[in-house]
C-alpha positions as a printed NumPy array, in Angstrom:
array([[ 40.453,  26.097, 111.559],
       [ 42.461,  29.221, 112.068],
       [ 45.562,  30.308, 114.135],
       [ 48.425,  32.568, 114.685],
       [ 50.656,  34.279, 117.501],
       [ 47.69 ,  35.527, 119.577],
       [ 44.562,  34.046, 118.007],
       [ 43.301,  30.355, 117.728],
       [ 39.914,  29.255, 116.016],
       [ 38.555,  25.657, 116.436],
       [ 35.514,  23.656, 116.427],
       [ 34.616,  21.145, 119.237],
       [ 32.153,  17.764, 119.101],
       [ 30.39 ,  19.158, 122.29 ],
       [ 27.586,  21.172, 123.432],
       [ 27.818,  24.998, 124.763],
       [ 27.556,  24.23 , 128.276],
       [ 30.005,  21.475, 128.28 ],
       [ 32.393,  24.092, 127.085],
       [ 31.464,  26.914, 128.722],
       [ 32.529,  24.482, 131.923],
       [ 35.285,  23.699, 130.239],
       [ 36.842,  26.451, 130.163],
       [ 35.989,  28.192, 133.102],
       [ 37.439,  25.124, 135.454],
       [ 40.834,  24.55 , 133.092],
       [ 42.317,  28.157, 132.574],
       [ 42.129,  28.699, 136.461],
       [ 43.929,  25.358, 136.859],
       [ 46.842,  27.304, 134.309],
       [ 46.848,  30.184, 136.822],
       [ 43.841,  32.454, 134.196],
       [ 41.476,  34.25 , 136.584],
       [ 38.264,  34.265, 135.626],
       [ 36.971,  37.522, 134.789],
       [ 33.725,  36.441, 132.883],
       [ 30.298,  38.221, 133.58 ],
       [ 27.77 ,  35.66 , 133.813],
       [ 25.699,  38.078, 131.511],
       [ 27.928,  37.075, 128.728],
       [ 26.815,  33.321, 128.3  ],
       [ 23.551,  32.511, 126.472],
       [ 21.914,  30.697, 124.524],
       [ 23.516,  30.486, 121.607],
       [ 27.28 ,  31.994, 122.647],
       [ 29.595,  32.412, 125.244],
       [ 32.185,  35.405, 125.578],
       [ 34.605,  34.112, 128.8  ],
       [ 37.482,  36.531, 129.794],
       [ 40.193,  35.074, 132.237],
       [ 43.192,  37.682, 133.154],
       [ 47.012,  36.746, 133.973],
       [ 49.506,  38.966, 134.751],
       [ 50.261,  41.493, 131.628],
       [ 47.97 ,  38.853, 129.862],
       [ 44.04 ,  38.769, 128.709],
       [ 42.348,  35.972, 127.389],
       [ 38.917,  35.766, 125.52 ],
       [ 37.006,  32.898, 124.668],
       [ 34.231,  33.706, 122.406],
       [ 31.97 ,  30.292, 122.093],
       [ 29.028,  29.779, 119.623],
       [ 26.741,  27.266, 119.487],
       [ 25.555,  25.084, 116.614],
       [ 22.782,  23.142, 117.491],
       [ 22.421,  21.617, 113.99 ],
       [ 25.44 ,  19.46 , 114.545],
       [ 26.102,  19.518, 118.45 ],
       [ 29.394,  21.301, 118.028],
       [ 30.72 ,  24.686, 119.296],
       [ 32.795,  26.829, 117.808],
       [ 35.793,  28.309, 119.865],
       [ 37.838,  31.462, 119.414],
       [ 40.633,  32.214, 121.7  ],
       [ 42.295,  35.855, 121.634],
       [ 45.262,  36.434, 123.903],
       [ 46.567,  40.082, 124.24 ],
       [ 49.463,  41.827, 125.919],
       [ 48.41 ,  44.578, 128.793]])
């Protein structure tokens, strides 16, 4: 959908969970620490944070239960 230096939007043919899961067992593997507050995944959206060194990562996740995909918005910063 969208992207740029520091921000990537996308849609995914899965469900919320699957990506939530996703996510929080792939970025570790890339040396991202999961930062996440399990507070912060619901229903209906996700917001995952995952810090590197001088590096932050969010991974805000909605759901769309009308057509089984999620929506996925990545936003890497400088510290």
């Amino acid at each position: 959908l969208f992207s740029n230096q520091s921000v990537v939007s996308y849609y995914v043919d899965a469900n919320l969970p699957d990506v939530v899961e996703f996510y929080k067992t792939t970025l570790p593997t890339f040396e991202w620490l999961d930062v996440s507050d399990d507070d912060e995944v619901r229903e209906d959206g996700a917001i995952l944070k995952f810090f590197k060194p001088e590096r932050v990562a969010t991974v805000a996740l909605t759901a769309n239960p009308v057509t089984n995909q999620t929506i996925v918005l990545i936003t890497i910063r400088s510290q």
